[in-house]
């Protein structure tokens, strides 16, 4: 069964999602990756305001390819999330982030912050960037334009297909899915 | 002596960059579709269906299959009887710059690994030159994404580690990579040579069509055995469980030193892009 959610994503709503759930996200989400995250943390260190309000927000770890004329965005699939592990706990605790979309494993520190604050980690299918781009209705750079593909973007998405990989209780589909498959062979 | 102009090289590289990023090679598509038919786990089947739908959309609309259009790895096999009019390195980089700009491909290169400022045009390309007999120039462009590149490893094994050591290392690389490199993956393995040659053999192994085996029957069998073992880990497509973690293990091997057994494993995701043209 597919759960449909509309952003903003409150921690109450995030806590109802379970590892393995397929979810379609509609509403505003943000794309940012390595370089923008570094700047978020530098801004937090200086006590400055972040360039967007991430309270109850979802960040998609992605750097799109350039949009062709007439298209809102180029291809836009997830990038590997562990590179954001040094930054995500503070984005969750201090900026109020409740959702992350990416691919690949997360650190124990990230999962700890997710459990503490009620956040969820979604996986989008890595390499399915042309398909995922079809869900993006509007995209604009809202900060760090100098970073090119790595700039902070505000996206309006419709039914973006993702899977809950790690839920707010720390259940991990990478472990559970593999166990279930190996069990099915017995 | 046959003349090839730098401009012709630039034009070819430009076109190959775009085509490689939009159109997945037929052998890769065939292998993904074969694995889909053999996949027993429902979640994994769903993911493979999306992957197939994705490369169809990309091909029909001439848009990048994956947003990470990679670093441009360019392999040049230059016939000994070819004379190139102009600077070959400049010619290749000019082709990459215009292909990435005009093809709406992502510029993913930083000019310095520590300062990390984007070079703006996806140059420099990673260029490999090889002299071969004849009067032709073969150009292969292989845009290499870094989600999978980051999960690649190299180890200098001891001769005493032998074949079991090689197998254990390949399995360790697969296990370490897990869901990170966007499985299903292709594993390019280089065995022997020196530290650098092993890595290059592994990278070149990723260019070999997936329906071809190592010509040496011992290594061909090793490819099959490793594929079976890697897929038995159960990691599956995207790491959500299933059989199809790896589409193919391609091994290249060569002579090495009495003291060493270098093994390199270069990983590519299912978006295994490369395109070749002969001038």
Coordinates of C-alpha atoms in Angstrom, one line a residue:
Chain A
X1 CA 0.0 0.0 0.0
X2 CA 1.2 3.5 -0.8
X3 CA 1.0 6.2 1.8
X4 CA 0.4 9.7 0.3
X5 CA 1.9 12.6 2.3
X6 CA 1.9 16.3 1.8
X7 CA 4.6 18.6 3.2
X8 CA 5.2 20.1 5.7
X9 CA 5.9 16.8 7.4
X10 CA 5.3 17.2 11.2
X11 CA 7.2 14.9 13.5
X12 CA 3.8 13.4 14.6
X13 CA 3.2 12.4 11.0
X14 CA 6.8 11.2 10.5
X15 CA 6.4 8.9 13.5
X16 CA 3.5 7.1 11.8
X17 CA 5.7 6.0 8.9
X18 CA 7.4 2.6 9.1
X19 CA 10.5 1.2 7.4
X20 CA 9.4 -0.5 4.1
X21 CA 6.4 1.8 3.5
X22 CA 6.1 3.1 0.0
X23 CA 5.3 6.8 0.1
X24 CA 4.4 9.5 -2.5
X25 CA 5.3 13.0 -1.5
X26 CA 3.5 16.1 -2.7
X27 CA 4.3 19.7 -1.9
X28 CA 7.5 21.8 -1.3
X29 CA 10.8 20.0 -0.7
X30 CA 14.4 21.3 -0.9
X31 CA 17.4 19.9 -2.8
X32 CA 20.8 20.3 -1.3
X33 CA 24.0 18.2 -0.9
X34 CA 27.6 18.4 0.3
X35 CA 28.6 22.0 -0.3
X36 CA 25.2 23.6 0.7
X37 CA 25.1 21.4 3.9
X38 CA 28.6 22.7 4.8
X39 CA 27.3 26.2 4.5
X40 CA 24.2 25.5 6.6
X41 CA 26.4 24.3 9.5
X42 CA 28.7 27.3 9.1
X43 CA 25.6 29.5 9.4
X44 CA 24.4 27.7 12.5
X45 CA 27.9 28.0 14.0
X46 CA 27.7 31.8 13.5
X47 CA 24.2 31.9 14.9
X48 CA 22.8 33.1 11.5
X49 CA 19.5 32.4 10.0
X50 CA 19.4 29.6 7.4
X51 CA 18.4 30.5 3.9
X52 CA 15.1 28.5 4.2
X53 CA 12.9 27.5 7.0
X54 CA 13.6 23.8 7.5
X55 CA 11.1 23.3 10.4
X56 CA 9.0 20.2 9.4
X57 CA 10.8 20.3 6.0
X58 CA 12.1 17.5 3.8
X59 CA 15.5 17.8 2.1
X60 CA 16.2 15.8 -1.0
X61 CA 20.0 15.0 -1.2
X62 CA 20.3 15.7 -4.9
X63 CA 22.1 17.9 -7.5
X64 CA 20.0 18.0 -10.6
X65 CA 21.3 18.2 -14.2
X66 CA 20.5 21.5 -16.0
X67 CA 16.9 21.9 -17.2
X68 CA 16.3 21.7 -20.9
X69 CA 14.3 24.7 -22.3
X70 CA 10.7 24.4 -21.3
X71 CA 11.4 21.9 -18.5
X72 CA 11.2 22.8 -14.8
X73 CA 14.3 20.8 -14.0
X74 CA 16.8 18.3 -15.5
X75 CA 17.2 14.7 -14.3
X76 CA 17.1 14.6 -10.5
X77 CA 17.9 11.3 -8.6
X78 CA 19.3 10.9 -5.1
X79 CA 22.9 11.2 -4.2
X80 CA 24.6 9.0 -1.6
X81 CA 23.5 10.2 1.8
X82 CA 26.4 9.2 4.1
X83 CA 28.3 12.2 2.9
X84 CA 25.6 14.4 4.7
X85 CA 26.0 12.3 7.9
X86 CA 28.3 14.9 9.6
X87 CA 25.7 17.6 9.0
X88 CA 22.2 15.9 9.3
X89 CA 22.0 15.5 13.2
X90 CA 22.3 19.3 13.6
X91 CA 19.8 19.9 10.8
X92 CA 17.4 17.7 12.6
X93 CA 18.0 19.0 16.1
X94 CA 18.6 22.7 15.4
X95 CA 16.8 23.4 12.2
X96 CA 13.8 21.1 12.8
X97 CA 14.3 18.9 9.7
X98 CA 11.9 15.9 9.7
X99 CA 12.5 14.2 6.4
X100 CA 15.5 13.3 4.2
X101 CA 15.5 11.7 0.8
X102 CA 18.6 10.0 -0.4
X103 CA 20.1 6.6 -0.9
X104 CA 22.5 4.4 1.1
X105 CA 23.3 3.8 4.7
X106 CA 23.2 6.5 7.5
X107 CA 25.4 6.7 10.6
X108 CA 24.3 5.8 14.1
X109 CA 24.5 9.5 15.0
X110 CA 21.9 10.4 12.3
X111 CA 19.6 7.6 13.4
X112 CA 19.9 8.7 17.0
X113 CA 18.8 12.3 16.1
X114 CA 16.0 10.9 14.0
X115 CA 14.7 8.8 16.9
X116 CA 15.0 11.7 19.4
X117 CA 13.2 14.3 17.2
X118 CA 10.8 12.1 15.1
X119 CA 12.4 12.3 11.7
X120 CA 12.4 9.8 8.8
X121 CA 14.9 8.8 6.1
X122 CA 13.4 8.0 2.7
X123 CA 15.2 6.2 -0.2
X124 CA 14.5 7.3 -3.8
X125 CA 15.7 4.9 -6.5
X126 CA 19.3 5.8 -7.3
X127 CA 19.9 6.2 -11.0
X128 CA 16.2 6.7 -11.8
X129 CA 16.7 10.5 -12.3
X130 CA 14.7 10.9 -15.6
X131 CA 11.7 9.2 -14.0
X132 CA 11.9 11.2 -10.7
X133 CA 12.2 14.5 -12.7
X134 CA 8.7 13.9 -14.0
X135 CA 7.3 14.5 -10.5
X136 CA 8.9 17.9 -10.2
X137 CA 6.4 20.7 -11.2
X138 CA 8.5 23.7 -10.3
X139 CA 12.1 24.4 -9.2
X140 CA 14.0 27.5 -8.3
X141 CA 17.4 28.3 -6.8
X142 CA 16.8 30.1 -3.5
X143 CA 20.4 30.3 -2.2
X144 CA 24.1 29.6 -3.0
X145 CA 23.7 30.0 -6.8
X146 CA 27.5 30.0 -7.1
X147 CA 27.4 26.2 -6.3
X148 CA 25.7 25.3 -9.6
X149 CA 24.2 21.9 -9.3
X150 CA 24.8 22.0 -5.5
X151 CA 22.8 25.2 -5.0
X152 CA 19.9 25.2 -2.5
X153 CA 16.7 24.6 -4.6
X154 CA 13.0 24.8 -3.7
X155 CA 11.0 22.2 -5.5
X156 CA 7.3 21.7 -5.9
X157 CA 6.7 17.9 -6.3
X158 CA 3.7 15.8 -7.0
X159 CA 3.6 12.1 -5.9
X160 CA 7.4 11.7 -5.7
X161 CA 7.9 8.0 -5.2
X162 CA 10.1 7.0 -2.2
X163 CA 10.4 4.2 0.3
X164 CA 10.9 4.6 4.0
X165 CA 14.4 3.2 4.6
X166 CA 14.9 4.2 8.3
X167 CA 11.9 5.1 10.4
X168 CA 11.8 7.3 13.5
X169 CA 12.2 4.2 15.7
X170 CA 15.5 3.3 13.9
X171 CA 14.1 0.3 12.0
X172 CA 16.2 -0.1 8.8
X173 CA 14.9 -1.5 5.6
X174 CA 18.4 -2.3 4.4
X175 CA 18.7 -4.9 7.2
X176 CA 15.0 -6.0 7.3
X177 CA 14.6 -6.4 3.5
X178 CA 17.7 -8.4 3.1
X179 CA 16.8 -10.7 6.1
X180 CA 13.3 -11.2 4.6
X181 CA 14.7 -12.1 1.2
X182 CA 17.3 -14.6 2.7
X183 CA 14.5 -16.0 4.9
X184 CA 12.3 -16.5 1.8
X185 CA 15.0 -18.8 0.2
X186 CA 14.9 -21.2 3.1
Chain B
X1 CA 50.5 8.5 -42.2
X2 CA 46.8 9.3 -41.9
X3 CA 45.8 12.7 -40.8
X4 CA 43.1 13.3 -38.2
X5 CA 42.2 16.8 -37.1
X6 CA 41.8 18.0 -33.6
X7 CA 38.5 19.4 -34.6
X8 CA 37.2 16.0 -35.6
X9 CA 38.2 14.6 -32.2
X10 CA 36.4 17.5 -30.4
X11 CA 33.3 17.0 -32.4
X12 CA 33.3 13.2 -31.8
X13 CA 33.9 13.5 -28.0
X14 CA 31.2 16.2 -27.8
X15 CA 28.6 13.9 -29.4
X16 CA 29.7 10.8 -27.5
X17 CA 29.4 12.6 -24.1
X18 CA 25.7 13.4 -24.9
X19 CA 24.8 10.0 -26.4
X20 CA 26.5 8.1 -23.5
X21 CA 24.5 10.0 -20.9
X22 CA 21.1 9.6 -22.7
X23 CA 21.2 6.1 -24.2
X24 CA 22.1 3.0 -22.1
X25 CA 24.1 0.4 -24.1
X26 CA 22.0 -2.5 -25.4
X27 CA 24.0 -5.2 -23.6
X28 CA 23.3 -3.4 -20.3
X29 CA 19.6 -3.1 -21.0
X30 CA 19.4 -6.8 -22.1
X31 CA 21.2 -7.9 -18.9
X32 CA 18.9 -5.8 -16.6
X33 CA 15.8 -7.2 -18.3
X34 CA 17.2 -10.8 -18.0
X35 CA 17.8 -10.2 -14.3
X36 CA 14.3 -8.8 -13.9
X37 CA 12.8 -12.0 -15.3
X38 CA 14.9 -14.2 -12.9
X39 CA 14.3 -12.0 -9.8
X40 CA 12.2 -13.9 -7.2
X41 CA 11.7 -11.1 -4.6
X42 CA 8.7 -8.8 -5.2
X43 CA 10.2 -5.5 -3.9
X44 CA 13.3 -6.1 -6.1
X45 CA 11.1 -6.7 -9.1
X46 CA 9.3 -3.4 -8.5
X47 CA 12.6 -1.6 -8.4
X48 CA 14.0 -3.2 -11.6
X49 CA 10.7 -2.2 -13.3
X50 CA 11.3 1.4 -12.4
X51 CA 14.9 1.2 -13.6
X52 CA 13.8 -0.1 -16.9
X53 CA 11.1 2.6 -17.2
X54 CA 13.7 5.2 -16.3
X55 CA 16.1 4.3 -19.1
X56 CA 13.3 4.2 -21.6
X57 CA 12.1 7.7 -20.6
X58 CA 15.7 9.0 -20.8
X59 CA 16.2 7.5 -24.2
X60 CA 12.9 8.7 -25.7
X61 CA 13.4 12.2 -24.5
X62 CA 17.2 12.5 -24.9
X63 CA 17.8 13.4 -21.3
X64 CA 20.4 12.1 -18.8
X65 CA 19.5 8.6 -17.4
X66 CA 21.1 9.8 -14.1
X67 CA 21.7 13.3 -12.9
X68 CA 25.3 12.4 -12.1
X69 CA 26.6 12.6 -15.6
X70 CA 30.0 11.8 -14.1
X71 CA 33.6 12.6 -14.8
X72 CA 34.3 12.1 -18.5
X73 CA 36.7 9.1 -18.7
X74 CA 38.0 9.2 -22.3
X75 CA 40.0 6.2 -23.7
X76 CA 42.0 6.8 -26.9
X77 CA 43.5 4.0 -28.9
X78 CA 45.7 5.8 -31.3
X79 CA 47.0 3.9 -34.4
X80 CA 50.8 4.2 -34.8
X81 CA 50.2 5.5 -38.4
X82 CA 47.9 8.3 -37.3
X83 CA 49.0 11.9 -37.2
X84 CA 46.9 14.3 -35.2
X85 CA 46.8 17.9 -36.3
X86 CA 46.6 20.0 -33.2
X87 CA 46.7 19.4 -29.4
X88 CA 45.0 16.1 -28.6
X89 CA 44.4 16.9 -24.9
X90 CA 42.9 20.3 -25.7
X91 CA 40.8 18.7 -28.4
X92 CA 39.3 16.2 -26.0
X93 CA 38.6 18.7 -23.2
X94 CA 37.0 21.1 -25.7
X95 CA 34.7 18.2 -26.7
X96 CA 33.8 17.5 -23.1
X97 CA 33.1 21.1 -22.3
X98 CA 30.8 21.7 -25.3
X99 CA 29.1 18.3 -24.9
X100 CA 28.3 18.9 -21.2
X101 CA 27.1 22.4 -22.0
X102 CA 25.0 21.8 -25.1
X103 CA 23.7 18.4 -23.8
X104 CA 22.4 19.8 -20.5
X105 CA 24.7 17.5 -18.6
X106 CA 25.7 18.2 -15.0
X107 CA 29.0 19.8 -14.4
X108 CA 30.4 17.7 -11.6
X109 CA 34.1 18.5 -11.5
X110 CA 35.9 20.6 -9.0
X111 CA 39.3 22.1 -10.1
X112 CA 41.1 21.3 -6.8
X113 CA 40.3 18.4 -4.5
X114 CA 40.7 20.6 -1.3
X115 CA 39.5 24.0 -2.4
X116 CA 36.6 22.4 -4.3
X117 CA 35.5 25.1 -6.7
X118 CA 33.5 23.8 -9.7
X119 CA 35.5 24.0 -12.9
X120 CA 32.2 25.0 -14.7
X121 CA 32.5 22.9 -17.8
X122 CA 33.2 19.4 -16.4
X123 CA 36.8 19.4 -17.5
X124 CA 39.4 18.1 -17.2
X125 CA 38.5 14.8 -18.7
X126 CA 40.3 11.7 -17.4
X127 CA 42.2 10.8 -20.5
X128 CA 44.0 7.4 -21.2
X129 CA 46.2 7.1 -24.3
X130 CA 47.2 3.8 -25.8
X131 CA 49.3 3.3 -28.9
X132 CA 48.0 0.4 -31.2
X133 CA 48.9 -0.8 -34.6
X134 CA 47.1 0.7 -37.6
X135 CA 45.9 4.1 -38.8
X136 CA 42.6 4.5 -36.9
X137 CA 41.7 6.4 -33.7
X138 CA 39.2 4.7 -31.4
X139 CA 37.5 7.0 -28.9
X140 CA 35.5 5.7 -26.0
X141 CA 33.7 8.1 -23.7
X142 CA 32.7 6.6 -20.3
X143 CA 31.0 9.2 -18.0
X144 CA 31.7 7.8 -14.5
X145 CA 29.4 8.6 -11.6
X146 CA 30.9 8.9 -8.2
X147 CA 28.3 7.1 -6.0
X148 CA 29.8 3.9 -7.3
X149 CA 33.3 5.2 -7.8
X150 CA 33.4 6.0 -4.0
X151 CA 32.6 2.4 -3.2
X152 CA 35.6 1.0 -5.2
X153 CA 38.6 -0.4 -3.5
X154 CA 42.1 -1.7 -4.2
X155 CA 44.2 -4.1 -2.1
X156 CA 47.8 -5.3 -2.4
X157 CA 47.3 -9.0 -1.4
X158 CA 50.2 -11.4 -0.6
X159 CA 50.9 -14.2 -3.1
X160 CA 50.0 -16.6 -0.3
X161 CA 46.5 -15.2 -0.2
X162 CA 46.0 -16.7 -3.6
X163 CA 42.6 -17.2 -5.3
X164 CA 40.8 -17.4 -2.0
X165 CA 42.2 -14.0 -1.0
X166 CA 40.9 -12.6 -4.3
X167 CA 37.4 -14.0 -3.8
X168 CA 37.3 -12.8 -0.1
X169 CA 38.3 -9.3 -1.1
X170 CA 35.7 -9.0 -3.9
X171 CA 33.0 -10.2 -1.5
X172 CA 34.2 -7.7 1.1
X173 CA 34.0 -4.8 -1.4
X174 CA 30.4 -5.9 -2.3
X175 CA 29.4 -6.1 1.4
X176 CA 31.1 -2.7 2.2
X177 CA 29.3 -1.1 -0.7
X178 CA 25.9 -2.5 0.1
X179 CA 23.1 -0.1 -0.9
X180 CA 25.4 2.9 -1.5
X181 CA 26.5 2.6 -5.1
X182 CA 22.8 2.3 -6.5
X183 CA 22.7 -1.5 -7.1
X184 CA 22.3 -3.4 -9.3
X185 CA 26.0 -2.8 -10.0
X186 CA 28.7 -4.1 -12.3
X187 CA 32.0 -5.1 -10.7
X188 CA 35.2 -4.5 -12.8
X189 CA 38.0 -6.4 -11.3
X190 CA 41.7 -6.0 -12.1
X191 CA 44.1 -8.8 -10.9
X192 CA 47.9 -8.5 -11.2
X193 CA 50.1 -5.8 -12.7
X194 CA 51.1 -3.0 -10.4
X195 CA 49.1 -0.8 -8.0
X196 CA 48.1 1.5 -10.9
X197 CA 47.7 -1.1 -13.6
X198 CA 45.3 -3.1 -11.4
X199 CA 43.1 -0.1 -11.1
X200 CA 43.1 0.7 -14.8
X201 CA 42.4 -3.0 -15.6
X202 CA 39.4 -2.8 -13.3
X203 CA 38.1 0.4 -14.9
X204 CA 38.5 -1.0 -18.4
X205 CA 36.7 -4.2 -17.3
X206 CA 33.6 -2.0 -16.9
X207 CA 33.7 -1.2 -20.6
X208 CA 33.5 -4.9 -21.7
X209 CA 30.1 -5.9 -23.0
X210 CA 28.1 -7.8 -20.3
X211 CA 27.5 -10.7 -22.7
X212 CA 31.2 -11.3 -23.0
X213 CA 33.5 -13.3 -20.7
X214 CA 37.2 -13.2 -20.0
X215 CA 38.8 -15.2 -22.9
X216 CA 40.7 -17.3 -20.4
X217 CA 38.4 -20.1 -19.2
X218 CA 39.9 -20.0 -15.6
X219 CA 39.0 -16.3 -15.2
X220 CA 35.7 -16.7 -17.1
X221 CA 34.7 -19.3 -14.4
X222 CA 35.9 -17.0 -11.7
X223 CA 33.6 -14.3 -13.0
X224 CA 30.6 -16.6 -12.9
X225 CA 31.5 -17.9 -9.4
X226 CA 32.0 -14.4 -8.0
X227 CA 28.7 -13.2 -9.5
X228 CA 26.9 -16.1 -7.9
X229 CA 28.5 -15.5 -4.5
X230 CA 28.0 -11.7 -4.6
X231 CA 24.3 -12.1 -5.4
X232 CA 23.9 -14.7 -2.7
X233 CA 24.6 -12.0 -0.2
X234 CA 20.9 -11.0 -0.7
X235 CA 21.5 -7.2 -0.8
X236 CA 19.4 -6.8 -3.9
X237 CA 18.6 -3.8 -6.1
X238 CA 18.9 -0.6 -4.1
X239 CA 19.8 -2.7 -1.0
X240 CA 16.1 -3.5 -0.2
X241 CA 16.8 -7.3 -0.5
X242 CA 16.7 -9.6 -3.4
X243 CA 18.9 -11.5 -5.8
X244 CA 19.9 -8.8 -8.4
X245 CA 22.7 -6.9 -6.6
X246 CA 25.2 -7.4 -9.3
X247 CA 24.6 -7.7 -13.1
X248 CA 28.1 -9.0 -14.0
X249 CA 31.6 -9.4 -12.7
X250 CA 34.1 -8.6 -15.4
X251 CA 37.8 -9.6 -14.7
X252 CA 40.9 -8.4 -16.4
X253 CA 44.2 -9.9 -15.5
X254 CA 47.9 -9.7 -16.3
X255 CA 51.4 -10.6 -15.1
X256 CA 52.6 -9.3 -11.8
X257 CA 55.7 -9.3 -9.5
X258 CA 56.9 -12.3 -7.5
X259 CA 56.1 -10.4 -4.3
X260 CA 52.6 -9.2 -5.1
X261 CA 49.0 -9.9 -5.9
X262 CA 47.3 -6.6 -6.6
X263 CA 43.5 -6.7 -6.8
X264 CA 41.3 -3.7 -7.7
X265 CA 37.5 -3.6 -7.7
X266 CA 35.9 -0.7 -9.6
X267 CA 32.2 -0.5 -9.2
X268 CA 29.7 0.9 -11.7
X269 CA 26.0 1.4 -11.0
X270 CA 23.3 0.1 -13.4
X271 CA 23.7 3.3 -15.4
X272 CA 26.8 1.8 -17.0
X273 CA 27.4 4.4 -19.7
X274 CA 30.0 4.2 -22.4
X275 CA 30.0 4.9 -26.1
X276 CA 32.7 4.2 -28.7
X277 CA 33.5 5.6 -32.2
X278 CA 36.3 4.7 -34.6
X279 CA 37.8 7.6 -36.7

